mmCIF file of C-alpha atoms in Angstrom:
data_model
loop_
_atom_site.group_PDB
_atom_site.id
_atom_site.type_symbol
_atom_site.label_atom_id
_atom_site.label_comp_id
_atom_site.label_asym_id
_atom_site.label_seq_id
_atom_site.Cartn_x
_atom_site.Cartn_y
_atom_site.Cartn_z
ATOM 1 C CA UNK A 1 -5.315 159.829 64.574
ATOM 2 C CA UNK A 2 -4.076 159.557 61.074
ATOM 3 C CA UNK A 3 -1.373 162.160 62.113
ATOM 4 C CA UNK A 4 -0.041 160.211 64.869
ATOM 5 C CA UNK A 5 0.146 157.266 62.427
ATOM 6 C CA UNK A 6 2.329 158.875 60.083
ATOM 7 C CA UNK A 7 4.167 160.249 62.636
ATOM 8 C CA UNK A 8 5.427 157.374 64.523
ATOM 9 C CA UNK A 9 5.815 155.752 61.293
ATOM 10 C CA UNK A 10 8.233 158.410 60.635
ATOM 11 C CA UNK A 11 10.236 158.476 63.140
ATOM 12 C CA UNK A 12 10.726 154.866 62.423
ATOM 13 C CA UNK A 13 11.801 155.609 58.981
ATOM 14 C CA UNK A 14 14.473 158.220 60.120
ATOM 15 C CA UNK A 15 15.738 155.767 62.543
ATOM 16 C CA UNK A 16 16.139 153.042 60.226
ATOM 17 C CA UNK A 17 17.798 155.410 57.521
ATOM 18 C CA UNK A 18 19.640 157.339 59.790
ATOM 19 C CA UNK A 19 21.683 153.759 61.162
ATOM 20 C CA UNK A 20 21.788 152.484 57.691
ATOM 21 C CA UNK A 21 23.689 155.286 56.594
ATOM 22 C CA UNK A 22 25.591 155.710 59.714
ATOM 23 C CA UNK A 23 25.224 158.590 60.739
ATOM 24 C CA UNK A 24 24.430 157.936 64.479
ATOM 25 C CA UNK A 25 26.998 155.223 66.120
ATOM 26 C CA UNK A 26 24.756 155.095 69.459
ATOM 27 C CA UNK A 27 22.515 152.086 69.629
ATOM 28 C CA UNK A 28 20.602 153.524 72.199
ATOM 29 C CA UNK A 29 19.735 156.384 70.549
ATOM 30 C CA UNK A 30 18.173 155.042 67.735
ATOM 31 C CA UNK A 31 16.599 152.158 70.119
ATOM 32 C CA UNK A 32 15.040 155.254 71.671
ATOM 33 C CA UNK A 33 13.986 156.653 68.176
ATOM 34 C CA UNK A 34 12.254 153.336 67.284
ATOM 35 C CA UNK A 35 10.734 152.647 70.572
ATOM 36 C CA UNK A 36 8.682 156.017 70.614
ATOM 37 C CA UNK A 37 7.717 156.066 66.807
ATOM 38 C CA UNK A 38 6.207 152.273 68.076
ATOM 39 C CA UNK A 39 4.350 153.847 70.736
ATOM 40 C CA UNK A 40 3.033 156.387 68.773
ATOM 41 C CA UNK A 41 1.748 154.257 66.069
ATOM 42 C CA UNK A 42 0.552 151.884 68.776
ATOM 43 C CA UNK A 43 -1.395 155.215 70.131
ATOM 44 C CA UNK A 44 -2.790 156.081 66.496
ATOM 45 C CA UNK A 45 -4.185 152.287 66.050
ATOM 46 C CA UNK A 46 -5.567 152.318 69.591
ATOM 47 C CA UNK A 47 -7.244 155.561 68.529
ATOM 48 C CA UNK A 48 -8.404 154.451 64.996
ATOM 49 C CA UNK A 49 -9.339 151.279 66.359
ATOM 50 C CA UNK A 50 -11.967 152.667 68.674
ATOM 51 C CA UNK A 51 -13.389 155.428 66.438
ATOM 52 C CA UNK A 52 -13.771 152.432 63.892
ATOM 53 C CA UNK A 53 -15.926 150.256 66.439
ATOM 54 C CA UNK A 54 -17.173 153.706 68.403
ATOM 55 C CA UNK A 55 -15.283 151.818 71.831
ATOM 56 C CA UNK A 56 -15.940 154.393 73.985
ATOM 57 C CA UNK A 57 -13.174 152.792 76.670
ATOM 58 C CA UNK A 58 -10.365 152.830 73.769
ATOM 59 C CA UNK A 59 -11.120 156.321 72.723
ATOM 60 C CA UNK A 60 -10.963 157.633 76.463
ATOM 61 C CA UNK A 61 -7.652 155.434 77.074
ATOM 62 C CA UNK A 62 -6.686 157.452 73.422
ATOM 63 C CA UNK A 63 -7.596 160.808 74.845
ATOM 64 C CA UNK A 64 -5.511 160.645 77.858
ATOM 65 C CA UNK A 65 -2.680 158.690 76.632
ATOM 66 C CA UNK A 66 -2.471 161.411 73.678
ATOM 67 C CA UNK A 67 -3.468 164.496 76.072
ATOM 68 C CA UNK A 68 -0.145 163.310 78.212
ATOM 69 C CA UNK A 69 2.321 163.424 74.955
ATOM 70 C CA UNK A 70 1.283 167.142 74.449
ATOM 71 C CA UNK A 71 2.113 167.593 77.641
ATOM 72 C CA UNK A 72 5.359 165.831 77.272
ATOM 73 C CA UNK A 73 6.047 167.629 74.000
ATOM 74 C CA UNK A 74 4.896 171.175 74.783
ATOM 75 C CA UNK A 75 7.143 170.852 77.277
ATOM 76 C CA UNK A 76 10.021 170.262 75.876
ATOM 77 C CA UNK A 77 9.487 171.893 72.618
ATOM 78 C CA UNK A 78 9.236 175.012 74.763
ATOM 79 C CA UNK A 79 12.282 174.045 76.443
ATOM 80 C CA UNK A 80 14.270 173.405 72.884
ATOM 81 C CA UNK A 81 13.379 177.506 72.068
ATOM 82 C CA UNK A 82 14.060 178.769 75.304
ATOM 83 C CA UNK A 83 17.545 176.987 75.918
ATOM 84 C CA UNK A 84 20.693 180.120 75.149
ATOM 85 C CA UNK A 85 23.685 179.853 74.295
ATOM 86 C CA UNK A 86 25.542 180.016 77.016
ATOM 87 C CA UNK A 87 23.147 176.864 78.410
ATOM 88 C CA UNK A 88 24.363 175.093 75.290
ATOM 89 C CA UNK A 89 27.904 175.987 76.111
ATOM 90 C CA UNK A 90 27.110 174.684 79.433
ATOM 91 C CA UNK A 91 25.926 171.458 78.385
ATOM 92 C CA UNK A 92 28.283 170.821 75.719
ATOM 93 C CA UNK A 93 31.084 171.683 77.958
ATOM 94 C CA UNK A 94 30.205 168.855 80.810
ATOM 95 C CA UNK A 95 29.481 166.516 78.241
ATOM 96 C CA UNK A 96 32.719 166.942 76.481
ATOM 97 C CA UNK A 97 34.605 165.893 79.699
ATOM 98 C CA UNK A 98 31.931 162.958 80.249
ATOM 99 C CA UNK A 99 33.171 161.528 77.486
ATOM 100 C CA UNK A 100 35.564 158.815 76.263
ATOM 101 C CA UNK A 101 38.629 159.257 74.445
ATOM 102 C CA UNK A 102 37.534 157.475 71.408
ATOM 103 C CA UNK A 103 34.149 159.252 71.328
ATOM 104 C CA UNK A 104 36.051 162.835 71.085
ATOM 105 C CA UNK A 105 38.329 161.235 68.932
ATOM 106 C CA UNK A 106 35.218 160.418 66.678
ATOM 107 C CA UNK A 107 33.533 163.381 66.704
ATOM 108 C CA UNK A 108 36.799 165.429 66.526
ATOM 109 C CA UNK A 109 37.777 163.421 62.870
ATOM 110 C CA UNK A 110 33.867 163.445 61.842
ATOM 111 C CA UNK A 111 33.435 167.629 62.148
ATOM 112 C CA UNK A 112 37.267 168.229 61.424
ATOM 113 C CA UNK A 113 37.611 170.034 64.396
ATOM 114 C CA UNK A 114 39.927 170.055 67.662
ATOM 115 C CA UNK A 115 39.317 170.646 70.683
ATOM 116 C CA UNK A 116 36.587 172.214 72.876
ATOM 117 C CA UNK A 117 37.029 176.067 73.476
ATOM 118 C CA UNK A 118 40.344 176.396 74.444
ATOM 119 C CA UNK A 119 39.741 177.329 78.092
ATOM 120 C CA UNK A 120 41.708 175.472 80.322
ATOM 121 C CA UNK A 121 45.072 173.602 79.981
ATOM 122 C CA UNK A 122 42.850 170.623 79.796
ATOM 123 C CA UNK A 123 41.340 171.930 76.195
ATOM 124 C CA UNK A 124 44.794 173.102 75.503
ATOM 125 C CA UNK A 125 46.275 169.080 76.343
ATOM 126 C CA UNK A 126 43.113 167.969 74.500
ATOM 127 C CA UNK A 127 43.999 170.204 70.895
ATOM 128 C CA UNK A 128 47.444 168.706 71.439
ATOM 129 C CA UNK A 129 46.459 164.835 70.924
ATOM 130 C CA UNK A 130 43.705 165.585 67.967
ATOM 131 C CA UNK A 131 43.718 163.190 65.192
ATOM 132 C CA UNK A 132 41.673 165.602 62.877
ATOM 133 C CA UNK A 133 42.499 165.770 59.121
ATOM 134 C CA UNK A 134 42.734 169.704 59.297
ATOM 135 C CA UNK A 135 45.641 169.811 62.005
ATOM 136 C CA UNK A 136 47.504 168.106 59.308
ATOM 137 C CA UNK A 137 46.306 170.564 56.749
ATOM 138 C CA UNK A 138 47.340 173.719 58.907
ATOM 139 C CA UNK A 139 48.477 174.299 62.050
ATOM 140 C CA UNK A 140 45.744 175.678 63.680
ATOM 141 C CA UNK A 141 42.344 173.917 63.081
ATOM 142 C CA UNK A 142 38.914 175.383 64.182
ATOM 143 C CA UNK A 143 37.540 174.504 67.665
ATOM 144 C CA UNK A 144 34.684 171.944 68.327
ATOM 145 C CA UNK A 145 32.619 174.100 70.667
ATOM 146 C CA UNK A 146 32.175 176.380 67.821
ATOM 147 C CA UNK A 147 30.561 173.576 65.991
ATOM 148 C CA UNK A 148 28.923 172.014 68.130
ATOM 149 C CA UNK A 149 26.938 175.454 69.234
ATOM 150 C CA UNK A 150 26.485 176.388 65.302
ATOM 151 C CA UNK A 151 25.207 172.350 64.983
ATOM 152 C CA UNK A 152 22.967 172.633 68.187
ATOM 153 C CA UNK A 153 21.734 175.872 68.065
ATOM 154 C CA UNK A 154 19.921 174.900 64.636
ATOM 155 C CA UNK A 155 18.999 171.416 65.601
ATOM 156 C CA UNK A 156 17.250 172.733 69.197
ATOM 157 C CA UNK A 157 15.198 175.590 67.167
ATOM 158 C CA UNK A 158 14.171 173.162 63.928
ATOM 159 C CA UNK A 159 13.333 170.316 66.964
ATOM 160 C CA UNK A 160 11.253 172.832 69.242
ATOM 161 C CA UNK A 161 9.439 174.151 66.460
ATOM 162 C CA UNK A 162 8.233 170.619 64.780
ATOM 163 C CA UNK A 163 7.569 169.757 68.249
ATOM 164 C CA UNK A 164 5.163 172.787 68.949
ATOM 165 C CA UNK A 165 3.959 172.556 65.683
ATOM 166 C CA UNK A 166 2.961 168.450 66.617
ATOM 167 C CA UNK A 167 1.919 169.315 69.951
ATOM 168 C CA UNK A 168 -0.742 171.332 68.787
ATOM 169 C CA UNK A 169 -2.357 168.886 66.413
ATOM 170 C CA UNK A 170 -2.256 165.949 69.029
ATOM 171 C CA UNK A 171 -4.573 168.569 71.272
ATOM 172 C CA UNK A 172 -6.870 169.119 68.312
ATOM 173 C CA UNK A 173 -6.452 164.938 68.008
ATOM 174 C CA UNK A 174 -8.201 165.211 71.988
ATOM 175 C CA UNK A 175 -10.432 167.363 70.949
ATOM 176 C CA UNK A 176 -11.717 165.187 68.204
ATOM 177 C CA UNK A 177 -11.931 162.269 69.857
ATOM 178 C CA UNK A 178 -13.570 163.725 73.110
ATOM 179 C CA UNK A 179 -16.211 165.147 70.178
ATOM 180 C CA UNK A 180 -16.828 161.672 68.648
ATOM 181 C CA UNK A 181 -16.706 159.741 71.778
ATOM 182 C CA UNK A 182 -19.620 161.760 72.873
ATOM 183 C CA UNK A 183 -21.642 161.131 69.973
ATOM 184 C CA UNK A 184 -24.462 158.130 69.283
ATOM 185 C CA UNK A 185 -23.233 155.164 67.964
ATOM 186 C CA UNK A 186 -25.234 155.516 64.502
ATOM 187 C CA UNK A 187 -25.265 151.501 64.472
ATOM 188 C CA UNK A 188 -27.151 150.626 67.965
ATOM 189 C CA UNK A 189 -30.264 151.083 69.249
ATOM 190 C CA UNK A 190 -31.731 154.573 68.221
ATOM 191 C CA UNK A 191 -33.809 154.897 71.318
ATOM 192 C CA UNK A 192 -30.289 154.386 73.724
ATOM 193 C CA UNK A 193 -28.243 157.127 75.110
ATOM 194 C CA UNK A 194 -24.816 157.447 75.994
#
């Protein structure tokens, strides 16, 4: 319970810092940051809450909610590890195209890069209108995609394996809970059973 209380207070910390020192633009994505740290930390004081009092309806609301976020999470920490490269090329490819002009333009000038792979006379078009400070340095600059796989390919094995690692301790966090929720409340009546 305690874990799930520092861990949605976390995330809410690396939201916070994260937009204070700008280094994510997207509102929604730290909206989305924020709004699951709250629910976890809503979760953990639900959870401490009723093994304070011994509510056995709060800890069983606890144990599901909680057993449902490993689900979640296993899920897609398993999915973080078992996504290859040439799924990240994939994605990185139809999201480069799904993108505005200025939002290349931002990422091309924040990883001093052009382009995407040079594929197609698209990328080719693309590498011609970059406003990156190493076209002006030489006259060939390296290519985004190659970035962007180096960048992801770290970010989607450090995130799966936090994520397993979490996952497991919010099933021992079930565990727990089912345990105390099945024991006597030492404060009533001795002679009552659950």
């Amino acid at each position: 319970m305690v874990l799930v209380l520092l861990v949605g207070l976390l995330l809410i910390g690396v939201a916070a810092w994260a937009k204070g020192l700008g280094l994510v633009s997207s509102i929604h994505i730290i909206g989305g940051v924020i709004a699951v740290g709250v629910f976890l930390l809503l979760i953990a004081v639900a959870g401490l809450v009723g093994a304070v009092n011994h509510h056995q309806v709060l800890l069983f609301f606890y144990m599901i909610i909680l057993g449902l976020v490993f689900i979640f999470q296993f899920g897609i920490s398993c999915s973080c590890l078992a996504i290859n490269l040439s799924k990240q090329t994939d994605v990185i490819n139809a999201s480069w195209w799904v993108m505005s002009n200025k939002t290349r333009d931002e990422l091309e000038r924040s990883f001093d890069c052009c382009g995407l792979f040079n594929l197609t006379t698209l990328d080719q078009q693309d590498y011609a209108f970059c406003t990156a400070v190493c076209k002006s340095r030489s006259p060939t600059c390296q290519m985004c995609g190659e970035k962007f796989l180096k960048h992801s390919d770290e970010a989607l094995k450090i995130l799966g394996g936090v994520g397993l690692f979490f996952s497991f301790t919010e099933i021992l966090g079930v565990w727990l809970a089912m345990r105390f929720r099945n024991q006597k409340d030492p404060r009533a009546n001795p002679s009552a059973f659950l």
